[in-house]
Coordinates of N, CA and C in Angstrom, one line a residue:
X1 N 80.6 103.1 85.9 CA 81.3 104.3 86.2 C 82.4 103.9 87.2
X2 N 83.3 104.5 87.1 CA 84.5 104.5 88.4 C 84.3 105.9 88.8
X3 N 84.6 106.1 90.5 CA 84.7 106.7 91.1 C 86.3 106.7 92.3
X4 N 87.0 107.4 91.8 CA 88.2 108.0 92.4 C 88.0 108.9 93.5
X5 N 88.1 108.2 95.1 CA 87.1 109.8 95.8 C 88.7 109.7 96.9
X6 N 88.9 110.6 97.8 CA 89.2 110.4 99.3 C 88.3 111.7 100.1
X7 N 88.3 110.4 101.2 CA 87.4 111.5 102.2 C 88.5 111.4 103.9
X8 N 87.8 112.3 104.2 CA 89.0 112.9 105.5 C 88.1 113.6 106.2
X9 N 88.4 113.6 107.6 CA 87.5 114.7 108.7 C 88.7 115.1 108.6
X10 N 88.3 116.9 108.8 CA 89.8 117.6 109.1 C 90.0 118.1 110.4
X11 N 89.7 116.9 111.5 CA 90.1 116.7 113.1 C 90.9 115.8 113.0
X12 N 92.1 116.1 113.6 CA 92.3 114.4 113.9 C 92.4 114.3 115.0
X13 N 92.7 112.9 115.0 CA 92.5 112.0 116.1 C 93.3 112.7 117.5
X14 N 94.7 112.5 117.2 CA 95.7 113.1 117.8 C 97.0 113.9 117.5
X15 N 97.8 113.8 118.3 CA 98.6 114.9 118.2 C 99.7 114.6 117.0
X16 N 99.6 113.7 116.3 CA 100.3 113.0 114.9 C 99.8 113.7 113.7
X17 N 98.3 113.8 113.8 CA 97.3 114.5 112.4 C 97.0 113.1 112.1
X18 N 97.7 112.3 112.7 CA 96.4 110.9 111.6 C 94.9 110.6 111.6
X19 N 94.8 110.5 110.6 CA 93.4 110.3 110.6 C 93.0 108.6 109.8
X20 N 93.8 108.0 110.5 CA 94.2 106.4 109.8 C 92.8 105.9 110.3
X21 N 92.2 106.0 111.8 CA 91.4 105.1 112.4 C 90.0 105.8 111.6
X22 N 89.9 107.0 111.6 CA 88.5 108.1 110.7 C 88.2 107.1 109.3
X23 N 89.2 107.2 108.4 CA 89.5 106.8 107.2 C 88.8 105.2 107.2
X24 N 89.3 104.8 107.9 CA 88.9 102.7 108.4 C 87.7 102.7 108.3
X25 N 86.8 103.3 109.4 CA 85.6 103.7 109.4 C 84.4 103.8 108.0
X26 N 85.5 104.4 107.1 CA 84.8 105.0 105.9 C 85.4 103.6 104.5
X27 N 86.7 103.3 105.2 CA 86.9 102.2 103.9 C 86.2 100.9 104.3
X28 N 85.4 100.5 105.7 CA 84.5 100.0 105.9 C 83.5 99.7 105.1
X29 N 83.0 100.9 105.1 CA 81.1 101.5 104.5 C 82.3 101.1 103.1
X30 N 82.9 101.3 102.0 CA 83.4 100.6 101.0 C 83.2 99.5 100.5
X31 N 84.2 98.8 101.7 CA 84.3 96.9 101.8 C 82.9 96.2 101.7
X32 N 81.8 97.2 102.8 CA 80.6 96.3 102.9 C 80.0 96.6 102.0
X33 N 80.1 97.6 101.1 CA 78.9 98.2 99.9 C 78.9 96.6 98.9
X34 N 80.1 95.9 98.8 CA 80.1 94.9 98.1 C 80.3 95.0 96.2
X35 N 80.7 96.7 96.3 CA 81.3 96.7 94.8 C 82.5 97.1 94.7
X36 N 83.0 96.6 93.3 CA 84.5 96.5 93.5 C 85.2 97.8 93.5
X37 N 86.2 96.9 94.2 CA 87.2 98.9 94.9 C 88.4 98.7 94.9
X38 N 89.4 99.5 94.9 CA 90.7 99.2 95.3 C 91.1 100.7 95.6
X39 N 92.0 100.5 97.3 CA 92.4 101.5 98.0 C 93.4 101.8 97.6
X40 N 94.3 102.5 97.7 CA 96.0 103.2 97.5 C 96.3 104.1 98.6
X41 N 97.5 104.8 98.8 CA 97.5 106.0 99.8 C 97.0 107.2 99.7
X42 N 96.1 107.3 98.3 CA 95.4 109.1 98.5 C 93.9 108.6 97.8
X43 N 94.3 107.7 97.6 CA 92.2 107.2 96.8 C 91.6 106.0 97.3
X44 N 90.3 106.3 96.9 CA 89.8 104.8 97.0 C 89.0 104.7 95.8
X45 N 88.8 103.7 94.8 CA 88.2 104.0 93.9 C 87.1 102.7 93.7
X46 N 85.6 103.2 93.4 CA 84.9 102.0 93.0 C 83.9 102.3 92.2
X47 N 83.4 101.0 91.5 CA 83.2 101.0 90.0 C 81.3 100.5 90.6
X48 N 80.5 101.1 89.7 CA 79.1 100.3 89.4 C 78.6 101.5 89.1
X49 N 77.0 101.7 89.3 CA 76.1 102.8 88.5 C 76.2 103.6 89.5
X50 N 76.0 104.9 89.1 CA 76.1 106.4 89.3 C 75.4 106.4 91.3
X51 N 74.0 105.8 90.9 CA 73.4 105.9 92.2 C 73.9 105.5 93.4
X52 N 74.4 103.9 92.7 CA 74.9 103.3 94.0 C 76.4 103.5 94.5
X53 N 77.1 104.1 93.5 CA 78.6 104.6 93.9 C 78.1 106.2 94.7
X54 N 77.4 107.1 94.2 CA 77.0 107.7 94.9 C 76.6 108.0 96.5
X55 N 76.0 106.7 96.5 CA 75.6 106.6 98.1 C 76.6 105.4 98.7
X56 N 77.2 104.8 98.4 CA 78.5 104.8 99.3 C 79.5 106.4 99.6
X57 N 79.3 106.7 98.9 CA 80.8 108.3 98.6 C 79.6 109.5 99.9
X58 N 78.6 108.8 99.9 CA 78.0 110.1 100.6 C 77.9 108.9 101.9
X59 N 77.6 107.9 102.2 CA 77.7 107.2 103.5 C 79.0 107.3 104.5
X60 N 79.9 107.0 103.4 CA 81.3 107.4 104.2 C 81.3 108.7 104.3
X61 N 81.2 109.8 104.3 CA 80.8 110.9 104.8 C 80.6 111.5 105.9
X62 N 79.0 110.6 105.7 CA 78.6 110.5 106.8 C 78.9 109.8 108.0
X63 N 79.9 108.7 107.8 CA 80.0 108.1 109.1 C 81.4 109.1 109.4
X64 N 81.8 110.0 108.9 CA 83.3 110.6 109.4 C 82.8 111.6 110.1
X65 N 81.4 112.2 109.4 CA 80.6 113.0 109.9 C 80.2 113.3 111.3
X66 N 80.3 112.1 111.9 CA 80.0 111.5 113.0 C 80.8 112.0 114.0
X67 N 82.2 111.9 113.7 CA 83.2 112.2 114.7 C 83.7 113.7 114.4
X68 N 83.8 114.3 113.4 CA 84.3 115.4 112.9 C 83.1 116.4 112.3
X69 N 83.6 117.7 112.9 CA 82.6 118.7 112.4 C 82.5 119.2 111.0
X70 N 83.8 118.7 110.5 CA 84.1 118.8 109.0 C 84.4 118.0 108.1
X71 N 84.1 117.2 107.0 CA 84.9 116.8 106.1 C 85.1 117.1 104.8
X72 N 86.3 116.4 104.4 CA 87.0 116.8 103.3 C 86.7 115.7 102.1
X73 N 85.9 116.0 101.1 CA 86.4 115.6 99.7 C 86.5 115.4 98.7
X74 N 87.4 114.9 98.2 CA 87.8 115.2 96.4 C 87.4 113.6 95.9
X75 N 86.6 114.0 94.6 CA 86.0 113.2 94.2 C 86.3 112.9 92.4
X76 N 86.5 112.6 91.6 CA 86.5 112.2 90.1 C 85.9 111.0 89.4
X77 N 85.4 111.0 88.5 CA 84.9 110.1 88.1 C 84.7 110.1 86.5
X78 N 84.7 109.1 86.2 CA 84.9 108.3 84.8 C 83.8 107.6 84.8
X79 N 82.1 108.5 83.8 CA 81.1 108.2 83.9 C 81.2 107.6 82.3
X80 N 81.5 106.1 81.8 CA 81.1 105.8 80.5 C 80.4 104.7 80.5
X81 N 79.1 104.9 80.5 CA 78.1 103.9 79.4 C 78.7 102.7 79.0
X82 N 77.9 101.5 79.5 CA 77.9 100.4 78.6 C 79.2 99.6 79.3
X83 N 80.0 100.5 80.0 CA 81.3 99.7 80.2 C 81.3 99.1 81.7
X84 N 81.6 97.8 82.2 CA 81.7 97.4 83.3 C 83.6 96.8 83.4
X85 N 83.8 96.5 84.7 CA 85.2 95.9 84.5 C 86.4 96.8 84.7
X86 N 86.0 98.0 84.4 CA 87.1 99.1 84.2 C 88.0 98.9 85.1
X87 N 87.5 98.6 86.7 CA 88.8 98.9 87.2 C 89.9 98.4 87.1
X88 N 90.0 97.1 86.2 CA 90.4 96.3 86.2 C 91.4 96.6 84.7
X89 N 90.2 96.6 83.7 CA 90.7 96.6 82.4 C 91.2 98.1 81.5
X90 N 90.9 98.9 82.2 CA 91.7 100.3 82.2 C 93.3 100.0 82.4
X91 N 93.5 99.1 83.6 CA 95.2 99.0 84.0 C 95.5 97.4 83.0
X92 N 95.0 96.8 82.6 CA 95.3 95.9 81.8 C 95.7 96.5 80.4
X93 N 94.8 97.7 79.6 CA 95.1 98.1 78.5 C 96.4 98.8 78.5
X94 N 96.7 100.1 79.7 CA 98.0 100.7 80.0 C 98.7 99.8 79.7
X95 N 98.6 98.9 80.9 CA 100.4 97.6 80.9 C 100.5 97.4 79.3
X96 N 99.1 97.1 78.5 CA 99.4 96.4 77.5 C 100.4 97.8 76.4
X97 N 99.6 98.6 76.3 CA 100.5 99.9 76.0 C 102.0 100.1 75.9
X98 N 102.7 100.1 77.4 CA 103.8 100.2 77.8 C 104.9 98.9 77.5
X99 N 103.7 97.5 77.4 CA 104.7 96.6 76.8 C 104.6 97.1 75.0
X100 N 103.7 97.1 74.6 CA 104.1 97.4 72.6 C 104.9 98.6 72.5
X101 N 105.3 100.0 73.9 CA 106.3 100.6 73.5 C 107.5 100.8 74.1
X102 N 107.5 99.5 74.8 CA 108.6 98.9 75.0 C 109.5 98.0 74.2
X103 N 108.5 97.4 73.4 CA 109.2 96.4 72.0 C 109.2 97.1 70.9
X104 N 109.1 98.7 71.0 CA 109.5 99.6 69.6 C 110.8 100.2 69.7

Protein backbone atom coordinates (compact mmCIF):
# COMPACT_ATOMS: atom_id res chain seq x y z
CA UNK A 1 0.00 0.00 0.00
CA UNK A 2 1.13 3.70 -0.44
CA UNK A 3 0.27 6.16 1.89
CA UNK A 4 0.21 10.00 0.86
CA UNK A 5 -0.19 11.77 4.38
CA UNK A 6 1.05 15.46 5.70
CA UNK A 7 0.97 16.13 9.22
CA UNK A 8 1.28 19.74 10.80
CA UNK A 9 0.82 21.07 14.48
CA UNK A 10 -1.35 24.09 14.02
CA UNK A 11 1.12 26.21 16.45
CA UNK A 12 3.85 27.37 15.08
CA UNK A 13 7.03 27.87 15.98
CA UNK A 14 7.09 31.64 15.29
CA UNK A 15 6.07 34.66 14.17
CA UNK A 16 6.75 33.35 10.25
CA UNK A 17 3.90 30.25 10.72
CA UNK A 18 6.65 27.87 9.94
CA UNK A 19 6.36 24.86 11.01
CA UNK A 20 9.64 23.51 9.09
CA UNK A 21 11.48 22.45 12.52
CA UNK A 22 7.70 20.42 13.85
CA UNK A 23 7.57 18.76 10.35
CA UNK A 24 11.63 17.45 10.76
CA UNK A 25 10.72 15.90 13.80
CA UNK A 26 7.99 13.86 12.05
CA UNK A 27 9.98 13.26 8.60
CA UNK A 28 12.39 11.78 11.13
CA UNK A 29 10.03 8.98 12.71
CA UNK A 30 9.68 8.44 8.51
CA UNK A 31 13.48 8.22 7.65
CA UNK A 32 13.99 5.83 10.70
CA UNK A 33 10.79 3.55 10.11
CA UNK A 34 13.16 2.30 7.29
CA UNK A 35 10.35 2.01 4.55
CA UNK A 36 10.46 3.55 1.46
CA UNK A 37 9.27 7.19 1.23
CA UNK A 38 9.67 10.09 -0.72
CA UNK A 39 8.98 13.74 0.63
CA UNK A 40 7.73 16.80 -1.72
CA UNK A 41 6.39 20.27 -0.42
CA UNK A 42 2.77 19.09 0.76
CA UNK A 43 3.31 15.10 1.17
CA UNK A 44 5.23 12.55 2.38
CA UNK A 45 4.41 9.30 0.97
CA UNK A 46 5.33 5.64 2.09
CA UNK A 47 4.76 2.37 0.80
CA UNK A 48 4.55 -1.29 2.85
CA UNK A 49 1.56 -3.07 4.77
CA UNK A 50 -1.42 -1.32 6.18
CA UNK A 51 -0.15 -1.83 9.94
CA UNK A 52 3.21 -0.77 9.65
CA UNK A 53 2.46 2.38 7.43
CA UNK A 54 -0.12 3.00 9.90
CA UNK A 55 1.96 3.28 12.91
CA UNK A 56 4.51 5.44 11.41
CA UNK A 57 1.41 8.06 10.20
CA UNK A 58 0.18 7.75 13.88
CA UNK A 59 3.97 8.07 15.55
CA UNK A 60 4.55 11.25 13.66
CA UNK A 61 1.67 12.47 15.26
CA UNK A 62 2.49 11.83 18.01
CA UNK A 63 5.80 13.30 18.27
CA UNK A 64 4.17 16.81 16.85
CA UNK A 65 1.78 15.97 19.58
CA UNK A 66 4.36 16.67 21.86
CA UNK A 67 4.91 20.32 21.10
CA UNK A 68 1.46 21.32 19.84
CA UNK A 69 -1.96 20.96 21.26
CA UNK A 70 -3.22 20.25 17.87
CA UNK A 71 -2.52 18.43 14.87
CA UNK A 72 -3.36 18.48 11.45
CA UNK A 73 -3.89 15.56 9.01
CA UNK A 74 -4.67 14.62 5.55
CA UNK A 75 -4.12 11.30 4.74
CA UNK A 76 -4.82 8.99 1.27
CA UNK A 77 -3.93 5.87 0.37
CA UNK A 78 -3.67 3.37 -2.44
CA UNK A 79 -4.50 0.01 -0.58
CA UNK A 80 -3.78 -2.75 -3.53
CA UNK A 81 -2.96 -6.23 -2.83
CA UNK A 82 -0.13 -8.17 -4.03
CA UNK A 83 1.67 -5.04 -5.36
CA UNK A 84 5.03 -3.85 -3.84
CA UNK A 85 7.43 -1.14 -5.65
CA UNK A 86 4.61 1.29 -6.39
CA UNK A 87 6.29 4.08 -5.38
CA UNK A 88 8.53 3.79 -7.72
CA UNK A 89 6.69 2.00 -10.53
CA UNK A 90 3.46 4.02 -10.59
CA UNK A 91 5.78 7.13 -11.85
CA UNK A 92 7.70 4.74 -14.21
CA UNK A 93 4.32 3.66 -15.96
CA UNK A 94 2.99 7.60 -16.23
CA UNK A 95 6.50 8.68 -17.82
CA UNK A 96 6.09 5.65 -19.91
CA UNK A 97 2.47 6.91 -20.88
CA UNK A 98 3.38 10.46 -21.65
CA UNK A 99 6.38 9.25 -23.87
CA UNK A 100 3.85 6.73 -26.32
CA UNK A 101 1.66 10.06 -26.34
CA UNK A 102 4.07 11.96 -27.16
CA UNK A 103 5.23 9.86 -30.28
CA UNK A 104 1.41 9.91 -31.48
Amino acid sequence: MLIAFSVAPTVAADDTGSVSEAVARAIRVVRDSGLPHRTDAMFTTIEGEWDECMAVVKQCCDVLAQSSPRVGLVLKADIRPGFTGELDAKLERLEDALDRQRDE
